[in-house]
N, CA, C and O of each residue as an XYZ file, in Angstrom:
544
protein
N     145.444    138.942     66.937
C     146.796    139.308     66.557
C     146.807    139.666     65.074
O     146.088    139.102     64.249
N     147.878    140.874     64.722
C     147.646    141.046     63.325
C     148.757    141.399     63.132
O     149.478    141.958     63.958
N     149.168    140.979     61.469
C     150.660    141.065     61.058
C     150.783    142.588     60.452
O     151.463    142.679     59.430
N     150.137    143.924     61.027
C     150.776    144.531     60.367
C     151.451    144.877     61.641
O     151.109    144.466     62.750
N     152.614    145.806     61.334
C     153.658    146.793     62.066
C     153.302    147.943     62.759
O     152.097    148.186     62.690
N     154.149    148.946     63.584
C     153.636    149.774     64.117
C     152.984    150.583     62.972
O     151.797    150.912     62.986
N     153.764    150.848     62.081
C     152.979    151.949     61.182
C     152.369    151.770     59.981
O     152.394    152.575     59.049
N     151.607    150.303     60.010
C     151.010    149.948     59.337
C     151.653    149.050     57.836
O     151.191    148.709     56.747
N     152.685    148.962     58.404
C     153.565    147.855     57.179
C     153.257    145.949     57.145
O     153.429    145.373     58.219
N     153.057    145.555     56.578
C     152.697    144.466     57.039
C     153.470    143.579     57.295
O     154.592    144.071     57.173
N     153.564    142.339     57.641
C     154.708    141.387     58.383
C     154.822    140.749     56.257
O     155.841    140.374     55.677
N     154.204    140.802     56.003
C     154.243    139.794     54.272
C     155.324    141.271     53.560
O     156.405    141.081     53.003
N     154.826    142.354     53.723
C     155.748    143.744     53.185
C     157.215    143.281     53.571
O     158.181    143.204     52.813
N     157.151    142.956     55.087
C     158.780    143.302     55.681
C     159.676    142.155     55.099
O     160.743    142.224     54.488
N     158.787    140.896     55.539
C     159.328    139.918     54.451
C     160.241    140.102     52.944
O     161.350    139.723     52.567
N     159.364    140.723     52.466
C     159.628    140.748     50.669
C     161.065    141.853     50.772
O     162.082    141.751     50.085
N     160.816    142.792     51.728
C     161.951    143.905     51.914
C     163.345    143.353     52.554
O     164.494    143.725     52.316
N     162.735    142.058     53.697
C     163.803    141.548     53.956
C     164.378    141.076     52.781
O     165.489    141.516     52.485
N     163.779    140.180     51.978
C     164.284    139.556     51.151
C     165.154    140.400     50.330
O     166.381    140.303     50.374
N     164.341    141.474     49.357
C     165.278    142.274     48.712
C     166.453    142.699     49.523
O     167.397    141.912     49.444
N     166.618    143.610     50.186
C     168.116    143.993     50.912
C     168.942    142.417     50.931
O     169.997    142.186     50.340
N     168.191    141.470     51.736
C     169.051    140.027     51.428
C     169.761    139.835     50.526
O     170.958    139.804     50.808
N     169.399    139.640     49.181
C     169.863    139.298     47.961
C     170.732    140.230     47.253
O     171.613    139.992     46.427
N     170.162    141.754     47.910
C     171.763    143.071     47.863
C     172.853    142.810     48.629
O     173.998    143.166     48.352
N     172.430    142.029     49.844
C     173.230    141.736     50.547
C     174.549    140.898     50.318
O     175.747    141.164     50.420
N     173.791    139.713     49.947
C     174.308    138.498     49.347
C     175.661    138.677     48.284
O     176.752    138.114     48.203
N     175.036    139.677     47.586
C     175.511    139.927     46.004
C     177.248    140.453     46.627
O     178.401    140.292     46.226
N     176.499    141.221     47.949
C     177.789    142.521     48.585
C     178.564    141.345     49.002
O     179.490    140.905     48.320
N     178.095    140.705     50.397
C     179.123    139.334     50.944
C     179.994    138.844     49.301
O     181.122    139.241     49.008
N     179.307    138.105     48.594
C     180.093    137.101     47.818
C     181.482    137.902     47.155
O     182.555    137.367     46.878
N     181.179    139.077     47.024
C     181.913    140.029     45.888
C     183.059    140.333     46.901
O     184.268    140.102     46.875
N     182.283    140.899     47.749
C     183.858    141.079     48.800
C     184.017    139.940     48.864
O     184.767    139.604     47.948
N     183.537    138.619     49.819
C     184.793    137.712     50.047
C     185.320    137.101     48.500
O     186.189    136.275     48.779
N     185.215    137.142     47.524
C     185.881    136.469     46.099
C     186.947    137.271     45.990
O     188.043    136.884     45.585
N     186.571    138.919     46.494
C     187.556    139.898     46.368
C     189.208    139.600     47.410
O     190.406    139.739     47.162
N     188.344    139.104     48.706
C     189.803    138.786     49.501
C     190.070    137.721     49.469
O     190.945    137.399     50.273
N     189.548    136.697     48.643
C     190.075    135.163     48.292
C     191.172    135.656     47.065
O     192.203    135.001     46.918
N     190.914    136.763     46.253
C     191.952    137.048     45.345
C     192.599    137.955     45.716
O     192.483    138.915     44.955
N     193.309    138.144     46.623
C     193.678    139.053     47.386
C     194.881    137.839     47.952
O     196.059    138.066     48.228
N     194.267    136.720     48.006
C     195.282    135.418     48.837
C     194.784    135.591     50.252
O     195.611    136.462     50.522
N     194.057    135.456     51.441
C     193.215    135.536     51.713
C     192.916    134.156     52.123
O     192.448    133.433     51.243
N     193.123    133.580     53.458
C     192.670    132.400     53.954
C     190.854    132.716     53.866
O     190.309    133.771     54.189
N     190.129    131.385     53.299
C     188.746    131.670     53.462
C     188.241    131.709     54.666
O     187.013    131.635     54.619
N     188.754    131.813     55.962
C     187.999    132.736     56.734
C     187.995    133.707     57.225
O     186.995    134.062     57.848
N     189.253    134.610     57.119
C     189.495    135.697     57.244
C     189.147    136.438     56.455
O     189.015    137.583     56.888
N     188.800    136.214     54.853
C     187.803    136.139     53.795
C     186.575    136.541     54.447
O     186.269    137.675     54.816
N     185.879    135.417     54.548
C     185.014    135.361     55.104
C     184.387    136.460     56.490
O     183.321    137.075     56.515
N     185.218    136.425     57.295
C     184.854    137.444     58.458
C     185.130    139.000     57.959
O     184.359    139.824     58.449
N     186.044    139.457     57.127
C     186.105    140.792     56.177
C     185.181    140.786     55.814
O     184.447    141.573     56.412
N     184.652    140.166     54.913
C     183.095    140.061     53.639
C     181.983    140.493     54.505
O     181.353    141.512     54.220
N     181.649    139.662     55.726
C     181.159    139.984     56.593
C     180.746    141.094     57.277
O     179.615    141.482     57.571
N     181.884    141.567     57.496
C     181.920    142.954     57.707
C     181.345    144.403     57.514
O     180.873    145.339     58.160
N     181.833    143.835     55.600
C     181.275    145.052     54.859
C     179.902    144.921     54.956
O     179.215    145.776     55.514
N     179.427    143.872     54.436
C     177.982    143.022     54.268
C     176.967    143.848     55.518
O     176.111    144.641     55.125
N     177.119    143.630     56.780
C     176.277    143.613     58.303
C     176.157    145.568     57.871
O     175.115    146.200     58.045
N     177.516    146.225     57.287
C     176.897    147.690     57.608
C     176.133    148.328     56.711
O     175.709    149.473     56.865
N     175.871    147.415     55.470
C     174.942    147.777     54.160
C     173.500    147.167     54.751
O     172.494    147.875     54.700
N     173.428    145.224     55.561
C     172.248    144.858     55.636
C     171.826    146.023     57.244
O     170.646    146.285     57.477
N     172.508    146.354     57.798
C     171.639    147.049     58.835
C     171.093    148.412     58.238
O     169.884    148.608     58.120
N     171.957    149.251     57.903
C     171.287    150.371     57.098
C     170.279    150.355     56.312
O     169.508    151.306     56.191
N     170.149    148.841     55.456
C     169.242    149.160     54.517
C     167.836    148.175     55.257
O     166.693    148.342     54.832
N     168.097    147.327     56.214
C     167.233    146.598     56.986
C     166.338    147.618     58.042
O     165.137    147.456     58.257
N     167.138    148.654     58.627
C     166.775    149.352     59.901
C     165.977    150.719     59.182
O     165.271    151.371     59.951
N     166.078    151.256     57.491
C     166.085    152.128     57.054
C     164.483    152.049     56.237
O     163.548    152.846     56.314
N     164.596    150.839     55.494
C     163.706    150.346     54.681
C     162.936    149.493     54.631
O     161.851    149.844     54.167
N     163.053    148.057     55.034
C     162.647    146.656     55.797
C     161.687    146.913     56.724
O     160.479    146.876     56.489
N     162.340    147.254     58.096
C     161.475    147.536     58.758
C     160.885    148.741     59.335
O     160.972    149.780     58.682
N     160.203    148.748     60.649
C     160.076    150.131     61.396
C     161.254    149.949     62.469
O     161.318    148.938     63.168
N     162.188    151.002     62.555
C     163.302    150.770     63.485
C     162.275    151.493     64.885
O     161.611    152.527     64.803
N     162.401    150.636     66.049
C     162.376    151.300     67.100
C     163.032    152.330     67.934
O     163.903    152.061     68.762
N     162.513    153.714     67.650
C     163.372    155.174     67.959
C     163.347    154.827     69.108
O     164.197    155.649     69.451
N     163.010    154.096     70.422
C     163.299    154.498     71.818
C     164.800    153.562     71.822
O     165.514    153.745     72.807
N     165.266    152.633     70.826
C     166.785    152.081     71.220
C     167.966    152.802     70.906
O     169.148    152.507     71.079
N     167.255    154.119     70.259
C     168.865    154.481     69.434
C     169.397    153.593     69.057
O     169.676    152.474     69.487
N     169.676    154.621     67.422
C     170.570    153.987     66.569
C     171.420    152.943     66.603
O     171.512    151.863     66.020
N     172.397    153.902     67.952
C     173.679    152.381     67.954
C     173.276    151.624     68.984
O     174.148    150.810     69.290
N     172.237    151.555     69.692
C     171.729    150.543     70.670
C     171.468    149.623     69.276
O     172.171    148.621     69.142
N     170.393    149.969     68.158
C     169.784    148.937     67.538
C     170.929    148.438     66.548
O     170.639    147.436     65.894
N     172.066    148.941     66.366
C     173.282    147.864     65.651
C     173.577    147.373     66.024
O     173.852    146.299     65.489
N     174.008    147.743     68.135
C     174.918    146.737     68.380
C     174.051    145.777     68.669
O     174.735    144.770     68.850
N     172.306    145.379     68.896
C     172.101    144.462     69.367
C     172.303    143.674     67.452
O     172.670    142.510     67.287
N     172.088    144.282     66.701
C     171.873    143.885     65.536
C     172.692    142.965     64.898
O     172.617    141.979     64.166
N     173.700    143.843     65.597
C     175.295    143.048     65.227
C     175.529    141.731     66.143
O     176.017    140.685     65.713
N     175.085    141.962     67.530
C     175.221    140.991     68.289
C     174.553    139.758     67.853
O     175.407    138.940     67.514
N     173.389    139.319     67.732
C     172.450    138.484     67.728
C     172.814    138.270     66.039
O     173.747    137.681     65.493
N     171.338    139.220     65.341
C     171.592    138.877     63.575
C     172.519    138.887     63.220
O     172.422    138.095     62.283
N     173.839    139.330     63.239
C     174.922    139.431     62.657
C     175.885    138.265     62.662
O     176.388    137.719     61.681
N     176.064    137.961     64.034
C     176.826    136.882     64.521
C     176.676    135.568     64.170
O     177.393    134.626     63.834
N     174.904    135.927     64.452
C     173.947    134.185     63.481
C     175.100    133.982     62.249
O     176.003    133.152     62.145
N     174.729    134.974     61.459
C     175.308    134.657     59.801
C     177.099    134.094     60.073
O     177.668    133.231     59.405
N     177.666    134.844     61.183
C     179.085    135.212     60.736
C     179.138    133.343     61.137
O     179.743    132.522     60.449
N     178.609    133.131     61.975
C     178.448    131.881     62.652
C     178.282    130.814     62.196
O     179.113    129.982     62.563
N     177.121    130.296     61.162
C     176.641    130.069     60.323
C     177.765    129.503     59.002
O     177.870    128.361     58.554
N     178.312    130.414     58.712
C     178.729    130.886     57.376
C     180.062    130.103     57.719
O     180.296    129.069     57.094
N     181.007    130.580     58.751
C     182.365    129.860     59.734
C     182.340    128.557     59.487
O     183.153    127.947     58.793
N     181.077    127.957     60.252
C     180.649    126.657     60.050
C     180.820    125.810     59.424
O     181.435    124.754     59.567
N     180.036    126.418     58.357
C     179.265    125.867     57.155
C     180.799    126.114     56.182
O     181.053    125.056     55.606
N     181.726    127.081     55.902
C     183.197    126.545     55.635
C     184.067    125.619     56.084
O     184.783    124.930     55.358
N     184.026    125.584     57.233
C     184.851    124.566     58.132
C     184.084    123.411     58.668
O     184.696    122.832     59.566
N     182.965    122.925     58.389
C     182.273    121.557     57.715
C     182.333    121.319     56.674
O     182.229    120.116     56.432
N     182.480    122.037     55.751
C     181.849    121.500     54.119
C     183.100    121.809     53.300
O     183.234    121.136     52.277
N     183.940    122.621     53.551
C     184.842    123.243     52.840
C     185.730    122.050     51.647
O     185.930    122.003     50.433
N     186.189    120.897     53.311
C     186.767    119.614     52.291
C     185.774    118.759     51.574
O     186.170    118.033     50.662
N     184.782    118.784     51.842
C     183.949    117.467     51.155
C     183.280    118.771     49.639
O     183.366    118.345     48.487
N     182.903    119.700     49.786
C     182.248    120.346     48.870
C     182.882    121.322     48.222
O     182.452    121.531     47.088
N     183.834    122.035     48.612
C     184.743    123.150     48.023
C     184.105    124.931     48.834
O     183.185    125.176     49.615
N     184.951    125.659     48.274
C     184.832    126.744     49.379
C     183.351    127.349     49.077
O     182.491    127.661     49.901
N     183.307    127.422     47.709
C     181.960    128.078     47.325
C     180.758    127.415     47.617
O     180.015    128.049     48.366
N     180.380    126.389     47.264
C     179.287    125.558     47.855
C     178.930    125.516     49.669
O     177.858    125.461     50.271
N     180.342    125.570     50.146
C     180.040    125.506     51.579
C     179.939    126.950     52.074
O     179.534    127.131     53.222
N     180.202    127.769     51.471
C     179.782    129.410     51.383
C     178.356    129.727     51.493
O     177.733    130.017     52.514
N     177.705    129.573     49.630
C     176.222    129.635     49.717
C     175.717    128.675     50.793
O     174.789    129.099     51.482
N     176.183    127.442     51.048
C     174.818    126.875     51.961
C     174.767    127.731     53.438
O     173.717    127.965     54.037
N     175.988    128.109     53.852
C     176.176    128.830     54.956
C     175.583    130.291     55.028
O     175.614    131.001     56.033
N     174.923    130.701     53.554
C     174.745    132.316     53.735
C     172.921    131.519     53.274
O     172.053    132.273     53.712
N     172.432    130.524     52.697
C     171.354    130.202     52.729
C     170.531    129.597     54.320
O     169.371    129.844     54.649
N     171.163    129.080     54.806
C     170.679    128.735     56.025
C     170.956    129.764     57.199
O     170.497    129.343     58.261
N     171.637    131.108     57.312
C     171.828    132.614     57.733
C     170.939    133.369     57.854
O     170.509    134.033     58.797
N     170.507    133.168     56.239
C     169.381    134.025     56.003
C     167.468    133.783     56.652
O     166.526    134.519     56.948
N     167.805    132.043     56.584
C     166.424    131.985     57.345
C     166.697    132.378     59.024
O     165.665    132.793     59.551
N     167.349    132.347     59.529
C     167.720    132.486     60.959
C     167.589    134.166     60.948
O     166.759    134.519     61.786
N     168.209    135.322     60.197
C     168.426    136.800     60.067
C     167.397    137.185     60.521
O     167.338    137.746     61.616
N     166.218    136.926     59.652
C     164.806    137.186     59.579
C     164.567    137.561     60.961
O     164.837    138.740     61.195
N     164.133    136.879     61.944
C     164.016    137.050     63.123
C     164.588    137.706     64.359
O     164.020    138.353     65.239
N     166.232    137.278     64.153
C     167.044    138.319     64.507
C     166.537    139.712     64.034
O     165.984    140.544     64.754
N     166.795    139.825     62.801
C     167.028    141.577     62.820
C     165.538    142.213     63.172
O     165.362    143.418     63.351
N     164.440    141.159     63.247
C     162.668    142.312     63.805
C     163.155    142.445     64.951
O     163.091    143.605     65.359
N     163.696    141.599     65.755
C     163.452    142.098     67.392
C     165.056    142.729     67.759
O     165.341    142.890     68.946
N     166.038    143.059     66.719
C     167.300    144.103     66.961
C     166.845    145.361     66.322
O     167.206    146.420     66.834
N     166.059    145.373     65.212
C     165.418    146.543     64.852
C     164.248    147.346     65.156
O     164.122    148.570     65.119
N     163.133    146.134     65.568
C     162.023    146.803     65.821
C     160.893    146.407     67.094
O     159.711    146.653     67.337
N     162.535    145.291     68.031
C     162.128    145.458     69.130
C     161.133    144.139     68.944
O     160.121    144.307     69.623
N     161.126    143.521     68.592
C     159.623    142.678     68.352
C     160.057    141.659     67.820
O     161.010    141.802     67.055
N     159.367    139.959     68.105
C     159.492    139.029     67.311
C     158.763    137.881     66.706
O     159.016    137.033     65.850
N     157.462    138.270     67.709
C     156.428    137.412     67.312
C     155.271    138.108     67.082
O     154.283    137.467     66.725
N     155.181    139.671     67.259
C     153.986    140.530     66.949
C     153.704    140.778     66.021
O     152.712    141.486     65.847
């Protein structure tokens, strides 16, 4: 078994790419939801907006750059599974991780831990919504 990709990218490459788009990602989520927390803005409706914007920057730049997208799913085959599975993880995640932590820790703390523990779960999601694959 070998970690590179169909076209020769390696599984340690997709990683580091995941990561980068992640942390563009991240930057996008927090900014929008701070944006509809000042807006007045219950934090989860916050939250599921932010979301929003967030999933159509990380798939574009995940399906574009990150990895090798698999051309036999089409495009919007590989969002909606993208959206379904990776997407939902986070929105899921993130819901949670506000509405556990929100009273004991405050909105922001229970935010990042919810978009830190997302992100290890994403990883996996988005190889086998993007490139079809999850343990190859």
């Amino acid at each position: 078994m070998t970690a590179e990709g169909p076209a020769g990218r390696s599984l340690v490459s997709k990683l580091v790419r995941f990561a980068i788009v992640g942390f563009a990602n991240t930057g996008i989520d927090l900014a929008a939801f701070s944006l509809f927390l000042w807006l007045g803005m219950a934090p989860l409706m916050a939250n599921v907006l932010a979301w929003a914007v967030a999933v159509v920057f990380s798939f574009a730049a995940n399906s574009f750059w990150s990895f090798e997208r698999d051309r036999t799913l089409g495009l919007i085959s590989s969002f909606l599974r993208f959206v379904s599975l990776g997407a939902l993880i986070s929105l899921g995640v993130s819901n949670l991780s506000l509405i556990a932590l929100t009273s004991t820790l405050g909105v922001w703390p229970a935010k990042i831990i919810g978009v830190v523990a997302a992100a290890i779960l994403n990883f996996v999601a988005a190889r086998w919504s993007i490139e079809s694959r999850i343990g190859r």
